[in-house]
Short mmCIF file of C-alpha atoms in Angstrom, two decimals:
data_model
loop_
_atom_site.label_atom_id
_atom_site.label_comp_id
_atom_site.label_asym_id
_atom_site.label_seq_id
_atom_site.Cartn_x
_atom_site.Cartn_y
_atom_site.Cartn_z
CA MET A 1 0.00 0.00 0.00
CA LEU A 2 1.44 3.40 -1.01
CA LYS A 3 -0.36 5.58 1.52
CA ILE A 4 -3.68 6.19 3.25
CA GLU A 5 -5.60 7.70 0.36
CA HIS A 6 -8.56 8.73 2.50
CA ILE A 7 -10.67 7.96 5.54
CA GLY A 8 -14.39 7.76 4.76
CA ILE A 9 -16.72 9.09 7.46
CA ALA A 10 -20.50 8.50 7.37
CA VAL A 11 -22.48 11.63 8.29
CA SER A 12 -26.19 12.43 8.50
CA ASN A 13 -26.02 16.04 7.32
CA LEU A 14 -23.23 16.87 4.89
CA GLU A 15 -23.67 20.63 5.08
CA ALA A 16 -23.36 20.69 8.88
CA SER A 17 -20.45 18.22 8.84
CA ASN A 18 -18.60 20.21 6.17
CA LYS A 19 -18.62 23.15 8.56
CA LEU A 20 -17.58 20.97 11.50
CA PHE A 21 -14.66 19.38 9.65
CA ALA A 22 -13.51 22.71 8.17
CA SER A 23 -13.33 23.99 11.73
CA LEU A 24 -11.63 20.82 13.06
CA LEU A 25 -9.08 20.49 10.28
CA GLY A 26 -8.51 24.19 9.72
CA THR A 27 -9.09 23.80 5.98
CA GLU A 28 -12.16 24.08 3.73
CA CYS A 29 -13.76 21.21 1.78
CA TYR A 30 -12.23 21.43 -1.73
CA LYS A 31 -14.66 19.25 -3.66
CA THR A 32 -18.18 17.79 -3.45
CA GLU A 33 -19.21 14.92 -5.70
CA GLU A 34 -22.25 12.67 -6.06
CA VAL A 35 -21.60 8.97 -6.68
CA GLU A 36 -24.97 7.80 -7.95
CA SER A 37 -24.06 4.10 -8.08
CA GLU A 38 -23.31 4.14 -4.32
CA GLY A 39 -26.20 6.43 -3.34
CA VAL A 40 -23.92 9.01 -1.72
CA THR A 41 -22.84 12.61 -1.89
CA THR A 42 -19.23 13.02 -0.82
CA SER A 43 -17.02 15.93 0.16
CA PHE A 44 -13.23 16.00 0.47
CA PHE A 45 -10.69 17.70 2.74
CA LYS A 46 -6.92 17.49 2.32
CA VAL A 47 -4.76 16.54 5.33
CA GLY A 48 -1.10 16.04 4.40
CA GLU A 49 -0.91 13.40 1.64
CA SER A 50 -4.32 11.99 2.64
CA LYS A 51 -7.96 13.09 2.51
CA ILE A 52 -10.99 12.98 4.74
CA GLU A 53 -14.08 11.97 2.72
CA LEU A 54 -17.46 12.73 4.27
CA LEU A 55 -20.33 10.59 2.97
CA GLU A 56 -24.03 11.44 3.15
CA ALA A 57 -26.66 9.03 1.83
CA THR A 58 -28.87 10.22 -1.04
CA ASN A 59 -31.49 7.51 -0.46
CA PRO A 60 -32.56 5.06 2.28
CA GLU A 61 -31.10 2.08 0.38
CA SER A 62 -27.63 3.60 0.33
CA PRO A 63 -24.95 1.64 2.23
CA ILE A 64 -24.35 4.85 4.21
CA SER A 65 -28.00 4.99 5.36
CA LYS A 66 -27.78 1.41 6.52
CA PHE A 67 -24.45 2.01 8.26
CA ILE A 68 -25.79 5.05 10.19
CA THR A 69 -28.97 3.21 11.18
CA LYS A 70 -26.89 0.32 12.53
CA LYS A 71 -23.85 2.05 14.02
CA GLY A 72 -24.44 5.81 14.00
CA GLU A 73 -22.21 8.41 12.38
CA GLY A 74 -18.49 7.62 12.32
CA VAL A 75 -15.63 6.06 10.41
CA HIS A 76 -17.04 4.00 7.54
CA HIS A 77 -13.90 2.86 5.70
CA ILE A 78 -10.15 3.30 5.26
CA ALA A 79 -8.90 3.62 1.69
CA TYR A 80 -5.35 2.73 0.71
CA ALA A 81 -3.74 3.96 -2.51
CA VAL A 82 -2.28 1.17 -4.62
CA GLU A 83 -0.20 1.25 -7.80
CA ASN A 84 -1.94 -1.66 -9.51
CA ILE A 85 -5.38 -2.51 -8.13
CA LYS A 86 -5.81 -5.76 -10.08
CA ALA A 87 -2.48 -7.10 -8.83
CA GLU A 88 -3.33 -6.12 -5.21
CA MET A 89 -6.80 -7.72 -5.49
CA LYS A 90 -5.19 -10.94 -6.69
CA ARG A 91 -2.54 -10.88 -3.94
CA LEU A 92 -5.06 -10.17 -1.15
CA LYS A 93 -7.52 -12.80 -2.39
CA SER A 94 -4.71 -15.39 -2.40
CA GLU A 95 -3.93 -14.41 1.23
CA GLY A 96 -7.52 -15.11 2.30
CA PHE A 97 -9.09 -11.64 2.25
CA VAL A 98 -12.68 -11.44 0.96
CA LEU A 99 -13.18 -9.01 -1.95
CA LEU A 100 -16.61 -7.38 -2.37
CA SER A 101 -16.29 -7.32 -6.17
CA GLU A 102 -14.41 -9.48 -8.63
CA GLU A 103 -13.42 -6.47 -10.76
CA PRO A 104 -12.47 -2.90 -9.80
CA LYS A 105 -15.36 -0.41 -9.91
CA ARG A 106 -15.44 3.29 -10.73
CA GLY A 107 -15.42 5.28 -7.45
CA ALA A 108 -15.45 8.95 -6.42
CA ASP A 109 -12.52 11.29 -7.12
CA ASN A 110 -11.43 9.64 -10.38
CA LYS A 111 -10.47 6.27 -8.90
CA LEU A 112 -10.78 2.56 -9.61
CA VAL A 113 -11.81 0.97 -6.34
CA CYS A 114 -12.44 -2.38 -4.67
CA PHE A 115 -13.64 -3.06 -1.12
CA LEU A 116 -12.57 -5.87 1.22
CA HIS A 117 -15.15 -7.43 3.52
CA PRO A 118 -14.67 -6.21 7.12
CA LYS A 119 -15.11 -9.76 8.45
CA SER A 120 -11.70 -10.56 6.96
CA THR A 121 -10.07 -7.33 8.21
CA ASN A 122 -10.76 -6.98 11.98
CA GLY A 123 -14.06 -5.17 11.49
CA VAL A 124 -12.57 -2.42 9.31
CA LEU A 125 -14.04 -1.92 5.84
CA ILE A 126 -11.02 -1.48 3.53
CA GLU A 127 -11.03 0.18 0.11
CA LEU A 128 -8.25 -0.13 -2.43
CA CYS A 129 -7.91 2.87 -4.78
CA GLN A 130 -5.95 3.25 -7.98
CA GLU A 131 -5.90 6.67 -9.59
CA ILE A 132 -7.23 6.74 -13.16
CA LYS A 133 -4.61 8.50 -15.24
CA MET B 1 -3.50 19.68 11.11
CA LEU B 2 -0.23 18.63 9.45
CA LYS B 3 -1.15 15.09 8.46
CA ILE B 4 -2.95 11.94 9.61
CA GLU B 5 -0.44 10.73 12.19
CA HIS B 6 -2.15 7.37 12.67
CA ILE B 7 -5.42 5.47 12.65
CA GLY B 8 -6.03 3.52 15.88
CA ILE B 9 -7.78 0.15 15.47
CA ALA B 10 -9.15 -1.81 18.44
CA VAL B 11 -8.36 -5.53 18.21
CA SER B 12 -9.05 -8.51 20.46
CA ASN B 13 -5.86 -10.44 19.76
CA LEU B 14 -2.81 -8.37 18.89
CA GLU B 15 -0.69 -11.30 17.76
CA ALA B 16 -3.30 -12.49 15.26
CA SER B 17 -4.02 -8.94 14.06
CA ASN B 18 -0.32 -8.17 13.61
CA LYS B 19 -0.18 -11.08 11.15
CA LEU B 20 -3.39 -9.97 9.44
CA PHE B 21 -2.25 -6.35 9.00
CA ALA B 22 1.25 -7.38 7.87
CA SER B 23 -0.45 -9.41 5.16
CA LEU B 24 -2.93 -6.64 4.29
CA LEU B 25 -0.43 -3.79 4.22
CA GLY B 26 2.48 -5.77 2.79
CA THR B 27 4.77 -4.54 5.59
CA GLU B 28 5.70 -5.87 9.04
CA CYS B 29 4.85 -4.22 12.37
CA TYR B 30 7.94 -2.16 13.28
CA LYS B 31 7.27 -1.51 16.97
CA THR B 32 5.19 -2.82 19.90
CA GLU B 33 4.71 -0.71 23.01
CA GLU B 34 2.69 -0.99 26.22
CA VAL B 35 0.97 2.20 27.43
CA GLU B 36 0.21 1.29 31.03
CA SER B 37 -1.80 4.45 31.79
CA GLU B 38 -4.28 3.57 28.99
CA GLY B 39 -4.34 -0.18 29.65
CA VAL B 40 -3.23 -1.08 26.12
CA THR B 41 -0.51 -2.80 24.16
CA THR B 42 -0.02 -1.16 20.78
CA SER B 43 1.74 -2.10 17.56
CA PHE B 44 2.61 0.15 14.63
CA PHE B 45 2.77 -0.22 10.85
CA LYS B 46 3.99 2.46 8.44
CA VAL B 47 1.82 3.43 5.45
CA GLY B 48 3.20 6.43 3.56
CA GLU B 49 3.56 9.33 5.99
CA SER B 50 0.98 7.79 8.37
CA LYS B 51 0.78 4.76 10.65
CA ILE B 52 -1.74 2.11 11.56
CA GLU B 53 -1.79 1.57 15.34
CA LEU B 54 -3.37 -1.67 16.59
CA LEU B 55 -4.60 -1.55 20.19
CA GLU B 56 -5.22 -4.55 22.44
CA ALA B 57 -6.54 -4.09 25.99
CA THR B 58 -4.34 -5.29 28.85
CA ASN B 59 -7.21 -5.32 31.39
CA PRO B 60 -11.04 -5.31 31.40
CA GLU B 61 -11.16 -1.65 32.54
CA SER B 62 -9.17 -0.45 29.52
CA PRO B 63 -11.06 1.89 27.15
CA ILE B 64 -10.26 -0.63 24.40
CA SER B 65 -12.00 -3.47 26.31
CA LYS B 66 -15.07 -1.29 26.74
CA PHE B 67 -15.02 -0.21 23.09
CA ILE B 68 -14.85 -3.80 21.82
CA THR B 69 -17.62 -4.94 24.19
CA LYS B 70 -19.86 -2.13 22.90
CA LYS B 71 -18.97 -1.91 19.21
CA GLY B 72 -16.74 -4.86 18.33
CA GLU B 73 -13.30 -4.61 16.74
CA GLY B 74 -12.70 -1.72 14.37
CA VAL B 75 -11.53 1.87 14.00
CA HIS B 76 -11.16 3.40 17.47
CA HIS B 77 -9.69 6.84 16.71
CA ILE B 78 -8.04 9.08 14.12
CA ALA B 79 -4.91 10.93 15.22
CA TYR B 80 -3.78 14.15 13.56
CA ALA B 81 -0.23 15.49 13.87
CA VAL B 82 -0.07 19.08 15.06
CA GLU B 83 2.86 21.47 15.43
CA ASN B 84 1.74 22.96 18.74
CA ILE B 85 -0.75 20.87 20.71
CA LYS B 86 -1.53 23.52 23.35
CA ALA B 87 -2.34 26.12 20.68
CA GLU B 88 -4.56 23.61 18.79
CA MET B 89 -6.36 22.60 22.02
CA LYS B 90 -7.07 26.25 22.74
CA ARG B 91 -8.28 26.90 19.17
CA LEU B 92 -10.55 23.83 19.08
CA LYS B 93 -12.02 24.51 22.52
CA SER B 94 -12.86 28.05 21.43
CA GLU B 95 -14.63 26.59 18.36
CA GLY B 96 -16.84 24.39 20.56
CA PHE B 97 -15.04 21.05 20.48
CA VAL B 98 -14.99 19.10 23.75
CA LEU B 99 -11.51 18.16 24.97
CA LEU B 100 -11.12 15.02 27.10
CA SER B 101 -8.27 16.55 29.12
CA GLU B 102 -7.33 20.10 30.01
CA GLU B 103 -3.62 19.42 29.50
CA PRO B 104 -1.78 17.23 26.95
CA LYS B 105 -0.93 13.73 28.21
CA ARG B 106 1.98 11.43 27.43
CA GLY B 107 0.89 8.93 24.75
CA ALA B 108 2.49 6.02 22.86
CA ASP B 109 5.26 6.53 20.32
CA ASN B 110 6.90 9.54 22.06
CA LYS B 111 3.95 11.91 21.70
CA LEU B 112 2.03 14.49 23.67
CA VAL B 113 -1.64 13.76 23.03
CA CYS B 114 -5.13 15.05 23.68
CA PHE B 115 -8.45 13.49 22.68
CA LEU B 116 -11.62 15.27 21.51
CA HIS B 117 -14.98 13.87 22.59
CA PRO B 118 -16.67 12.05 19.65
CA LYS B 119 -20.01 13.72 20.46
CA SER B 120 -18.50 16.97 19.17
CA THR B 121 -16.89 15.35 16.09
CA ASN B 122 -19.56 13.33 14.25
CA GLY B 123 -18.99 10.15 16.24
CA VAL B 124 -15.26 10.01 15.47
CA LEU B 125 -12.86 9.97 18.42
CA ILE B 126 -10.08 12.42 17.47
CA GLU B 127 -6.57 12.49 18.91
CA LEU B 128 -4.15 15.39 18.53
CA CYS B 129 -0.45 14.39 18.62
CA GLN B 130 2.63 16.49 18.96
CA GLU B 131 5.99 14.76 18.67
CA ILE B 132 8.23 15.15 21.73
CA LYS B 133 11.58 16.33 20.41
#
């Protein structure tokens, strides 16, 4: 893994949380993006080489809605930047990790992404991200 | 905030999780340290400019024991590196964040630390860290 690409945080009200995180981090949100396939609106803050990604559900079937109903607001996933997502998916699968898709999917912020099931990773939902060049 | 210093992950069995995260991250744990005052044994992995810190409770009264009983294994806190922890504590308090101590405390990995109450930060326990030089 090259670095922590971002930490995804599930929030109920993106507008209020954008203000809260701008105040906490001392920097403004630099981008907001809707990812229709995941049922979320996301916003991004830079912290060093990493980002904080806030996620608000756009519908009740969104994974973020379900997460907040079950666990409340909080850290939803940790995303690691990888050079070659297909090679990492193959390596991790061979080491016993459970991938949530067989192929990389298009994610927010111009990335190819794949998630690992938290049951295979100590309860932490892991995302792999490869930048689309 | 200068960067994400580390992400703290609560685990039930540090030895097993050290193996799991070495396999996930493709790098070995480089340090293990007991923080008696917090009732934890910690281990560290480098990922880019940040670290993953695994935390195992050393007694049932440890905050990590209580966290796992309530929520299961998973992300426990996000730590941000700051230049001047006292100045950041003062700034954040004035912006309405709730500090868990009035003064910085000695944390793992040669740091002065202070935590922010998750009720004031969207359910995410936040740690500020200043390196002790």
